[in-house]
PDB file of C-alpha atoms in Angstrom:
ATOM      1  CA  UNK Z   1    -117.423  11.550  27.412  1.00  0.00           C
ATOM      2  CA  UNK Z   2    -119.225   9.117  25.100  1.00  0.00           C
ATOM      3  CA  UNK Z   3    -118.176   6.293  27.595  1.00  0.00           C
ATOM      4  CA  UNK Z   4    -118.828   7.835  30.648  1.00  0.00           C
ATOM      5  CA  UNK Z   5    -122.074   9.713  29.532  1.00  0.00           C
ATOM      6  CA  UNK Z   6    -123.662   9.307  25.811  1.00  0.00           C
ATOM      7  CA  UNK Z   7    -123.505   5.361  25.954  1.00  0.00           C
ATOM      8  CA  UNK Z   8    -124.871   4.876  29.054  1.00  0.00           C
ATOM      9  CA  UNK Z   9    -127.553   7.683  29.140  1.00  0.00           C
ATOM     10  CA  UNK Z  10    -128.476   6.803  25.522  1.00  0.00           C
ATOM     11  CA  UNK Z  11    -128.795   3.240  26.283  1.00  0.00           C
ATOM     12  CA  UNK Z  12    -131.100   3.703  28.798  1.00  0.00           C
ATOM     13  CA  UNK Z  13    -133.336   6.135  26.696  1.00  0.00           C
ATOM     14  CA  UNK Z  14    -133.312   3.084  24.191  1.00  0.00           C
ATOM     15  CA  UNK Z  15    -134.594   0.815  25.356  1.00  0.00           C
ATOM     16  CA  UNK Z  16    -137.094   2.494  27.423  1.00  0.00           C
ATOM     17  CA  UNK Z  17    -138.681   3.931  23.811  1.00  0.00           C
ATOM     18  CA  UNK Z  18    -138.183   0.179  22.539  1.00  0.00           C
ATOM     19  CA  UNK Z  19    -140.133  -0.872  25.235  1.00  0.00           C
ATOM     20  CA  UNK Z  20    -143.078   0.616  24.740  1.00  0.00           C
ATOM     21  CA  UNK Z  21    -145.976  -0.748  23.301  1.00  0.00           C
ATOM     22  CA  UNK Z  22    -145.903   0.023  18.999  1.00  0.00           C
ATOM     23  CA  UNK Z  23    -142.932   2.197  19.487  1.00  0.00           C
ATOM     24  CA  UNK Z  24    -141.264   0.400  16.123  1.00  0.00           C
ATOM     25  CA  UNK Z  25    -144.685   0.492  14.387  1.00  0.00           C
ATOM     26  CA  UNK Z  26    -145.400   4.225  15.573  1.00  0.00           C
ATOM     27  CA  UNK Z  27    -141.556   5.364  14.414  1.00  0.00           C
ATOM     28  CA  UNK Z  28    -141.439   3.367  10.916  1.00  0.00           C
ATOM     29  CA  UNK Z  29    -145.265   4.914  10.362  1.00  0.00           C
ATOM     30  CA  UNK Z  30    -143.729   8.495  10.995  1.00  0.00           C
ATOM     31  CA  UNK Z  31    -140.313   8.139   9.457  1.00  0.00           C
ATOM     32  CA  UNK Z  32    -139.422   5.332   7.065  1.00  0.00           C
ATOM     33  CA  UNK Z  33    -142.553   4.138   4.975  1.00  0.00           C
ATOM     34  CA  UNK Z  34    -144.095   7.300   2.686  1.00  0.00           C
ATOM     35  CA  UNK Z  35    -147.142   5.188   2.649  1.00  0.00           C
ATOM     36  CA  UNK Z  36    -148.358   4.103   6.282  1.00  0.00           C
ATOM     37  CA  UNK Z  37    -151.137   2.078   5.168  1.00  0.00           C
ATOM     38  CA  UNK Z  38    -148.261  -0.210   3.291  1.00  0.00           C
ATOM     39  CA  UNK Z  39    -146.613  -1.131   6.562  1.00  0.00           C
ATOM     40  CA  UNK Z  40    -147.255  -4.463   7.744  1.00  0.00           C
ATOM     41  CA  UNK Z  41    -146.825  -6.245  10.717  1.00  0.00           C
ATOM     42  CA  UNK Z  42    -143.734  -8.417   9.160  1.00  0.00           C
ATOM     43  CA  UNK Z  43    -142.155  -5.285   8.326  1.00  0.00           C
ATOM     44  CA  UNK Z  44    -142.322  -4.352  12.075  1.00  0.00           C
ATOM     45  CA  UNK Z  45    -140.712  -7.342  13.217  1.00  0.00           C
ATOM     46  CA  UNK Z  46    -137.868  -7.303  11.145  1.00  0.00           C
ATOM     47  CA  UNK Z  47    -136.794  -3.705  12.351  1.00  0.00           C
ATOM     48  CA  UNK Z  48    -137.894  -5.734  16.445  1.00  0.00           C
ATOM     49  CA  UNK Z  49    -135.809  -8.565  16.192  1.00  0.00           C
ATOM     50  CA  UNK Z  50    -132.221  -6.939  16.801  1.00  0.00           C
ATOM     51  CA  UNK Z  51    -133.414  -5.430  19.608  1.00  0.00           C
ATOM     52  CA  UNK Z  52    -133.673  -8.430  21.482  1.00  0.00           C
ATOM     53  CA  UNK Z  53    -129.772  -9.031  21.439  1.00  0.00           C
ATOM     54  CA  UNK Z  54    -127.779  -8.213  23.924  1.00  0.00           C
ATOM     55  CA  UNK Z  55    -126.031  -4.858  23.653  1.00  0.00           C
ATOM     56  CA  UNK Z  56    -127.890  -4.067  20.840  1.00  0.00           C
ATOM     57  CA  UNK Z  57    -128.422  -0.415  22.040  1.00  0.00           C
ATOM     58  CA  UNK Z  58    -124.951   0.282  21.949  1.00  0.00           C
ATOM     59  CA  UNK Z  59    -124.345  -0.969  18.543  1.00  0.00           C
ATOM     60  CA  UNK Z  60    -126.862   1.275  17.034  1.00  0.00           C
ATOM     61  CA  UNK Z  61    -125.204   4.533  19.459  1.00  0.00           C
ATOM     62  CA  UNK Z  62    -121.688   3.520  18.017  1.00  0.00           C
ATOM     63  CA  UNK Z  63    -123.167   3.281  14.614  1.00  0.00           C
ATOM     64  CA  UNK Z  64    -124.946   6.658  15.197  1.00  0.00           C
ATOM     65  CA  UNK Z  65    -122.239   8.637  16.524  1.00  0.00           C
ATOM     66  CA  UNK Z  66    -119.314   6.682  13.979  1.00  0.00           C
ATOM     67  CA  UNK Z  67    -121.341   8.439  10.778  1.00  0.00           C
ATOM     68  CA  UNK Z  68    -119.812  12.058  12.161  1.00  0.00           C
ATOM     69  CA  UNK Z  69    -116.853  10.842  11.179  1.00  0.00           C
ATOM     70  CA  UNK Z  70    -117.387  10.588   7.490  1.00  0.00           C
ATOM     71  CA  UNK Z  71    -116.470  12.548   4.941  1.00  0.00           C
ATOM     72  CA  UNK Z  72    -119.856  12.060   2.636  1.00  0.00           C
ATOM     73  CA  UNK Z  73    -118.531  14.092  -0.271  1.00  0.00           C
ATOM     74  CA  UNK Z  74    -114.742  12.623  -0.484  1.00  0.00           C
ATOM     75  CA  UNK Z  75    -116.048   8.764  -0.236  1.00  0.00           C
ATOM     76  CA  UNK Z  76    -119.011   9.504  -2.726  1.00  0.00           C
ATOM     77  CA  UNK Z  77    -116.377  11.243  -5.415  1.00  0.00           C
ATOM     78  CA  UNK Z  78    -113.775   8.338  -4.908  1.00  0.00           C
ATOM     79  CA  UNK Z  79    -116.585   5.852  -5.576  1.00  0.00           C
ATOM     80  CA  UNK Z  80    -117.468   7.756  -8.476  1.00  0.00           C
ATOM     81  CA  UNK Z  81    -114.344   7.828  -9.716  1.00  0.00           C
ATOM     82  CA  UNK Z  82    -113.785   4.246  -9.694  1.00  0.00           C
ATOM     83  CA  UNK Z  83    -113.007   2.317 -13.569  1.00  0.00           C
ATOM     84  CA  UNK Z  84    -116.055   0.954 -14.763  1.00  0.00           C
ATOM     85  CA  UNK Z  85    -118.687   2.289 -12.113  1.00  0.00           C
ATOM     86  CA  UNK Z  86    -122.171   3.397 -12.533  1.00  0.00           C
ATOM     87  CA  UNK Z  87    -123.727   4.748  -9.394  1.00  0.00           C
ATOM     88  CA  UNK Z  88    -127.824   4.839  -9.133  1.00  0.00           C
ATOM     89  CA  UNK Z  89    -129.775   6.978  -6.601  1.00  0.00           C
ATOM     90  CA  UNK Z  90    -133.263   5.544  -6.006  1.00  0.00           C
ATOM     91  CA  UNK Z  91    -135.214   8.084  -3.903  1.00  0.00           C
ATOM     92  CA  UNK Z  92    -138.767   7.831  -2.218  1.00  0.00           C
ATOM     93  CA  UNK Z  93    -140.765  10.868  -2.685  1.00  0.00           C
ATOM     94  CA  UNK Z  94    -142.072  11.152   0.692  1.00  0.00           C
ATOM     95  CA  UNK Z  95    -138.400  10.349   2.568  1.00  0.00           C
ATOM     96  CA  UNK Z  96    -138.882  11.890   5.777  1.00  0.00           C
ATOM     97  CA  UNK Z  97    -135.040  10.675   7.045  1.00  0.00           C
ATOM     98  CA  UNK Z  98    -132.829  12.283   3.805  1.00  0.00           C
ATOM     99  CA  UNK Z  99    -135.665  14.561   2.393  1.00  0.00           C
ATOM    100  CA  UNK Z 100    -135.421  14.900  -1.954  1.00  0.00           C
ATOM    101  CA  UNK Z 101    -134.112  18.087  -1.146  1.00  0.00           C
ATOM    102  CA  UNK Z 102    -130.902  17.500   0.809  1.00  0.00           C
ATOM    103  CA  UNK Z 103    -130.075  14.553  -1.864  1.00  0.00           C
ATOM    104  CA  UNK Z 104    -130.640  16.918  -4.557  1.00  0.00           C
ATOM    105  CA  UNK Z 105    -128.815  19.826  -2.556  1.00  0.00           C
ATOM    106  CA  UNK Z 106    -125.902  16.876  -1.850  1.00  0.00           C
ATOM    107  CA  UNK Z 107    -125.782  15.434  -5.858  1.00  0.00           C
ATOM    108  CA  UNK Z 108    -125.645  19.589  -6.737  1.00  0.00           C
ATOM    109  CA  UNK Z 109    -121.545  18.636  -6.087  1.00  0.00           C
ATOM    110  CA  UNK Z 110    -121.436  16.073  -8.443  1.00  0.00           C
ATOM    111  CA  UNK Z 111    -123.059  17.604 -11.723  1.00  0.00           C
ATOM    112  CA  UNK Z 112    -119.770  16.998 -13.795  1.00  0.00           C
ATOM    113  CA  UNK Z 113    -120.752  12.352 -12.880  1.00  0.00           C
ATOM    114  CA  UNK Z 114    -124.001  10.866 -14.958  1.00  0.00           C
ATOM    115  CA  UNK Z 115    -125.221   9.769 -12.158  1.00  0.00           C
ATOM    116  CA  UNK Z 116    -128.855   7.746 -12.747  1.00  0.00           C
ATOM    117  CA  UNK Z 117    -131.335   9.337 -10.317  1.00  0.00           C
ATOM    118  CA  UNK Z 118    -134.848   7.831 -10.106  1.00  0.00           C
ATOM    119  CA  UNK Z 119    -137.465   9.018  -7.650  1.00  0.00           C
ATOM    120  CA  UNK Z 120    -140.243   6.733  -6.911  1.00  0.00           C
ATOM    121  CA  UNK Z 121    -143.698   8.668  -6.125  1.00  0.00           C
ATOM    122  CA  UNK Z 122    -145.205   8.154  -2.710  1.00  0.00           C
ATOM    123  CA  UNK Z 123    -142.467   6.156  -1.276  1.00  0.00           C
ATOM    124  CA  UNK Z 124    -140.601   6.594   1.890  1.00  0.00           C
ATOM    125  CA  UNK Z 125    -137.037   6.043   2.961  1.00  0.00           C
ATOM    126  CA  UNK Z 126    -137.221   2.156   2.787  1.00  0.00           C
ATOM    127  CA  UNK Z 127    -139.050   2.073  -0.963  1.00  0.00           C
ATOM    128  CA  UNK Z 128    -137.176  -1.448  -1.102  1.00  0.00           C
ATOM    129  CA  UNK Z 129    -139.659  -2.740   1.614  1.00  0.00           C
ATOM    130  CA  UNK Z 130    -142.027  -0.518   0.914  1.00  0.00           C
ATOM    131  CA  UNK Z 131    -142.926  -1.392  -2.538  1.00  0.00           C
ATOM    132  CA  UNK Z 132    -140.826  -4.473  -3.451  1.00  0.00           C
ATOM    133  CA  UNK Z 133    -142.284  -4.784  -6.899  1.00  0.00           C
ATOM    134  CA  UNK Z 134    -141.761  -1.286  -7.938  1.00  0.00           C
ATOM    135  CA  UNK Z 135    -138.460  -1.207  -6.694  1.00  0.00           C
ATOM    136  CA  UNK Z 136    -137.321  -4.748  -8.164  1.00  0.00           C
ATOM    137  CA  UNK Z 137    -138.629  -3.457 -11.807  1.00  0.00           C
ATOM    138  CA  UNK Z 138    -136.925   0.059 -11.068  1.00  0.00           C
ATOM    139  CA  UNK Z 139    -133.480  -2.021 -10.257  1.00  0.00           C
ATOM    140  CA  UNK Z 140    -134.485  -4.710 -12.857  1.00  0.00           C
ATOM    141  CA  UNK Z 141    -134.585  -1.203 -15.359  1.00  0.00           C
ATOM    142  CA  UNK Z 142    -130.970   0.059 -14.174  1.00  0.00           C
ATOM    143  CA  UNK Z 143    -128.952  -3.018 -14.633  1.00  0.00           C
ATOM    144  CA  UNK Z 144    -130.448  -4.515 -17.755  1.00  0.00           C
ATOM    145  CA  UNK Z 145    -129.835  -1.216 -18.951  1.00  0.00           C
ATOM    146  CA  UNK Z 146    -125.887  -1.129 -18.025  1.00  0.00           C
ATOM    147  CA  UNK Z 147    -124.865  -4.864 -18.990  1.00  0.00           C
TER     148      UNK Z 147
END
C-alpha cells in the first residue's frame, strides 16, 4: 500500500506545496520558530536546499511513516538507563510541533530519572536556530555543570 499508493500520492502533494511561492517561509512561520519576526531568510534556505535533490520527497515520506514504528517510551528508558548518562530536555515555549504539554504529559513516565528540563520563553520548536545565543549559554549551562 505505501508503494503502490502513500509514496506516490504523497510525493506528488510534496512537491506541489514545495513549489509554491514562500511555502517553507509560510510553514517554518506557522510551525517551527515561536518568534516569526526571528526567522530570516538564511534560515529558509537551509530547510530549501534538500528539496532540490532528487528523491528527496520520498526520503522525508519514509522518514515520516518509519517514526510509527518506534517505541518512544522503551528507547527513551534504555537511554536513560545507560552508565554514566545525563539526559537534558530543552523546550521552546511556543513549540507548535511537540507542544510543552505532550513533553510534560510524555516525561510524567519517567519521574523516578533526574532528568534536566529547561524551557526557553518564547521559543519555538527549533530554539537552536531560533535563538542561537540563548541556546548556546543554556547548553554552555548543562555541560559545564556535569563535567
Amino acid at each position: 500500500l505505501r508503494k503502490a499508493i502513500v509514496f506516490p500520492l504523497g510525493g506528488y502533494v510534496l512537491r506541489r506545496v514545495v513549489g509554491l511561492k514562500n511555502s517553507w517561509k509560510l510553514g517554518l512561520k506557522t510551525t517551527a520558530w515561536g518568534n516569526p519576526e526571528r526567522l530570516r531568510g538564511s534560515d529558509v534556505l537551509r530547510y530549501q536546499w534538500p528539496s532540490i535533490g532528487k528523491g528527496w520527497e520520498r526520503g522525508l515520506l519514509q522518514f515520516a511513516t518509519a517514526q510509527k514504528s518506534f517505541d518512544d517510551r522503551s528507547l527513551f528508558r534504555q537511554v536513560l538507563d545507560l552508565p554514566n548518562t545525563t539526559v537534558a530536555i530543552i523546550l521552546g515555549s511556543k513549540d507548535k510541533v511537540i507542544p510543552v504539554q505532550t513533553t510534560q504529559k510524555f516525561l510524567s513516565d519517567f519521574k523516578e530519572y533526574n532528568l534536566n528540563v529547561v524551557q526557553l520563553e518564547g521559543l519555538g520548536h527549533n530554539a537552536f536556530e531560533e535563538d542561537v545565543e540563548t541556546f548556546m549559554s543554556v547548553m554552555e549551562k548543562i555541560v559545564n555543570k556535569e563535567t
